[in-house]
């Protein structure tokens, strides 16, 4: 009889463990932010043979180069005056709590990985956009 009570208590304690998940599933999160219409861009060649180029963008909301940059290989498929958005995607891999940032067109068909530094500094893209 004691064994049954002991097993019941252990099961009850194990089921009542409190752990806080890394991301709340029922919380409303902004995952797409409008950053303006494309005005102009400047392309900077990658340093190595396999390194992608970086394209710095000027938009109607960010009038200076160096604030929004994207990695690119090949031709830029964004058009002048196209509405641009920054989308953030949360990693679903277990044990990794990380956001990835992408610049995408209005319809989402064209997208590029966002450059991680601002004006040649080692600072991640600002989270205050979201």
mmCIF file of C-alpha atoms in Angstrom:
data_model
loop_
_atom_site.group_PDB
_atom_site.id
_atom_site.type_symbol
_atom_site.label_atom_id
_atom_site.label_comp_id
_atom_site.label_asym_id
_atom_site.label_seq_id
_atom_site.Cartn_x
_atom_site.Cartn_y
_atom_site.Cartn_z
ATOM 1 C CA UNK A 1 0.000 0.000 0.000
ATOM 2 C CA UNK A 2 2.880 2.375 0.777
ATOM 3 C CA UNK A 3 4.361 1.688 -2.637
ATOM 4 C CA UNK A 4 1.126 2.807 -4.314
ATOM 5 C CA UNK A 5 1.048 6.030 -2.260
ATOM 6 C CA UNK A 6 4.717 6.678 -3.010
ATOM 7 C CA UNK A 7 4.154 6.130 -6.755
ATOM 8 C CA UNK A 8 1.111 8.431 -6.648
ATOM 9 C CA UNK A 9 3.065 11.209 -4.888
ATOM 10 C CA UNK A 10 6.002 10.937 -7.312
ATOM 11 C CA UNK A 11 3.626 11.084 -10.293
ATOM 12 C CA UNK A 12 1.823 14.082 -8.809
ATOM 13 C CA UNK A 13 5.086 15.957 -8.171
ATOM 14 C CA UNK A 14 6.421 15.212 -11.647
ATOM 15 C CA UNK A 15 3.243 16.463 -13.327
ATOM 16 C CA UNK A 16 3.242 19.710 -11.321
ATOM 17 C CA UNK A 17 6.739 20.829 -12.234
ATOM 18 C CA UNK A 18 6.861 24.485 -13.207
ATOM 19 C CA UNK A 19 8.889 25.434 -16.246
ATOM 20 C CA UNK A 20 8.599 28.605 -18.254
ATOM 21 C CA UNK A 21 8.617 28.099 -22.025
ATOM 22 C CA UNK A 22 10.998 30.162 -24.135
ATOM 23 C CA UNK A 23 8.159 31.660 -26.188
ATOM 24 C CA UNK A 24 4.505 32.087 -25.248
ATOM 25 C CA UNK A 25 2.273 30.566 -27.924
ATOM 26 C CA UNK A 26 -0.869 32.502 -26.996
ATOM 27 C CA UNK A 27 0.869 35.881 -27.075
ATOM 28 C CA UNK A 28 0.236 38.213 -30.032
ATOM 29 C CA UNK A 29 3.518 39.024 -31.768
ATOM 30 C CA UNK A 30 4.328 41.392 -34.587
ATOM 31 C CA UNK A 31 6.319 39.474 -37.169
ATOM 32 C CA UNK A 32 6.188 41.906 -40.108
ATOM 33 C CA UNK A 33 7.006 45.626 -40.045
ATOM 34 C CA UNK A 34 6.711 48.165 -42.881
ATOM 35 C CA UNK A 35 10.020 50.008 -43.454
ATOM 36 C CA UNK A 36 9.086 52.223 -46.416
ATOM 37 C CA UNK A 37 9.137 52.221 -50.199
ATOM 38 C CA UNK A 38 12.446 51.551 -51.941
ATOM 39 C CA UNK A 39 14.093 54.752 -53.213
ATOM 40 C CA UNK A 40 17.632 53.649 -54.087
ATOM 41 C CA UNK A 41 20.299 51.062 -53.260
ATOM 42 C CA UNK A 42 24.087 50.670 -53.165
ATOM 43 C CA UNK A 43 25.846 47.368 -53.637
ATOM 44 C CA UNK A 44 29.073 46.457 -51.812
ATOM 45 C CA UNK A 45 30.997 43.422 -53.081
ATOM 46 C CA UNK A 46 31.663 40.557 -50.667
ATOM 47 C CA UNK A 47 35.207 40.270 -49.307
ATOM 48 C CA UNK A 48 35.831 36.634 -50.208
ATOM 49 C CA UNK A 49 35.059 34.549 -53.252
ATOM 50 C CA UNK A 50 32.112 32.801 -51.563
ATOM 51 C CA UNK A 51 30.905 35.799 -49.516
ATOM 52 C CA UNK A 52 27.611 37.347 -50.633
ATOM 53 C CA UNK A 53 27.382 41.004 -51.582
ATOM 54 C CA UNK A 54 25.670 43.476 -49.251
ATOM 55 C CA UNK A 55 23.089 45.885 -50.649
ATOM 56 C CA UNK A 56 22.384 48.985 -48.552
ATOM 57 C CA UNK A 57 18.877 50.360 -49.096
ATOM 58 C CA UNK A 58 17.405 53.839 -48.907
ATOM 59 C CA UNK A 59 13.647 53.906 -48.258
ATOM 60 C CA UNK A 60 10.997 56.550 -47.670
ATOM 61 C CA UNK A 61 11.273 55.910 -43.912
ATOM 62 C CA UNK A 62 15.079 55.443 -43.746
ATOM 63 C CA UNK A 63 16.642 58.145 -45.908
ATOM 64 C CA UNK A 64 20.275 57.261 -45.035
ATOM 65 C CA UNK A 65 22.279 54.355 -46.371
ATOM 66 C CA UNK A 66 23.686 51.992 -43.755
ATOM 67 C CA UNK A 67 20.538 51.411 -41.728
ATOM 68 C CA UNK A 68 18.938 48.614 -43.776
ATOM 69 C CA UNK A 69 21.177 46.131 -45.563
ATOM 70 C CA UNK A 70 20.598 42.727 -47.144
ATOM 71 C CA UNK A 71 22.793 39.835 -48.263
ATOM 72 C CA UNK A 72 22.486 39.080 -51.956
ATOM 73 C CA UNK A 73 23.956 36.842 -54.644
ATOM 74 C CA UNK A 74 22.976 37.567 -58.218
ATOM 75 C CA UNK A 75 20.563 40.245 -59.351
ATOM 76 C CA UNK A 76 18.459 42.416 -57.007
ATOM 77 C CA UNK A 77 14.805 41.583 -57.684
ATOM 78 C CA UNK A 78 13.288 44.579 -55.873
ATOM 79 C CA UNK A 79 11.784 47.464 -57.857
ATOM 80 C CA UNK A 80 11.967 51.188 -57.116
ATOM 81 C CA UNK A 81 8.907 52.421 -55.111
ATOM 82 C CA UNK A 82 8.100 48.860 -54.013
ATOM 83 C CA UNK A 83 6.776 48.536 -50.458
ATOM 84 C CA UNK A 84 9.309 46.779 -48.219
ATOM 85 C CA UNK A 85 8.774 44.902 -44.977
ATOM 86 C CA UNK A 86 11.062 43.343 -42.399
ATOM 87 C CA UNK A 87 9.844 39.937 -41.272
ATOM 88 C CA UNK A 88 11.145 38.126 -38.244
ATOM 89 C CA UNK A 89 10.841 34.370 -37.915
ATOM 90 C CA UNK A 90 11.341 32.449 -34.686
ATOM 91 C CA UNK A 91 13.428 29.291 -34.837
ATOM 92 C CA UNK A 92 11.371 26.175 -34.116
ATOM 93 C CA UNK A 93 14.390 24.016 -33.345
ATOM 94 C CA UNK A 94 14.373 22.643 -29.788
ATOM 95 C CA UNK A 95 16.964 24.287 -27.572
ATOM 96 C CA UNK A 96 17.442 27.281 -29.885
ATOM 97 C CA UNK A 97 15.623 30.477 -28.960
ATOM 98 C CA UNK A 98 16.554 32.726 -31.869
ATOM 99 C CA UNK A 99 14.949 35.172 -34.305
ATOM 100 C CA UNK A 100 15.944 35.488 -37.977
ATOM 101 C CA UNK A 101 15.274 38.713 -39.885
ATOM 102 C CA UNK A 102 14.387 39.014 -43.586
ATOM 103 C CA UNK A 103 13.545 41.899 -45.904
ATOM 104 C CA UNK A 104 10.637 41.060 -48.193
ATOM 105 C CA UNK A 105 8.553 42.645 -50.909
ATOM 106 C CA UNK A 106 4.918 43.622 -50.497
ATOM 107 C CA UNK A 107 3.568 40.259 -51.659
ATOM 108 C CA UNK A 108 6.318 38.238 -49.930
ATOM 109 C CA UNK A 109 7.526 36.548 -53.116
ATOM 110 C CA UNK A 110 10.953 38.252 -53.029
ATOM 111 C CA UNK A 111 12.903 38.131 -49.783
ATOM 112 C CA UNK A 112 16.505 38.480 -48.603
ATOM 113 C CA UNK A 113 18.291 37.802 -45.317
ATOM 114 C CA UNK A 114 18.853 41.028 -43.419
ATOM 115 C CA UNK A 115 22.442 42.153 -42.868
ATOM 116 C CA UNK A 116 23.302 41.820 -39.167
ATOM 117 C CA UNK A 117 25.412 44.943 -38.636
ATOM 118 C CA UNK A 118 24.607 48.627 -38.639
ATOM 119 C CA UNK A 119 27.085 50.997 -40.287
ATOM 120 C CA UNK A 120 29.981 48.522 -40.077
ATOM 121 C CA UNK A 121 29.447 47.934 -36.329
ATOM 122 C CA UNK A 122 29.051 44.540 -34.675
ATOM 123 C CA UNK A 123 25.520 45.292 -33.462
ATOM 124 C CA UNK A 124 22.586 43.028 -34.274
ATOM 125 C CA UNK A 125 19.632 44.514 -36.098
ATOM 126 C CA UNK A 126 17.560 46.618 -33.673
ATOM 127 C CA UNK A 127 14.735 44.725 -32.007
ATOM 128 C CA UNK A 128 12.935 47.984 -31.199
ATOM 129 C CA UNK A 129 11.344 47.808 -34.651
ATOM 130 C CA UNK A 130 9.025 45.130 -33.297
#
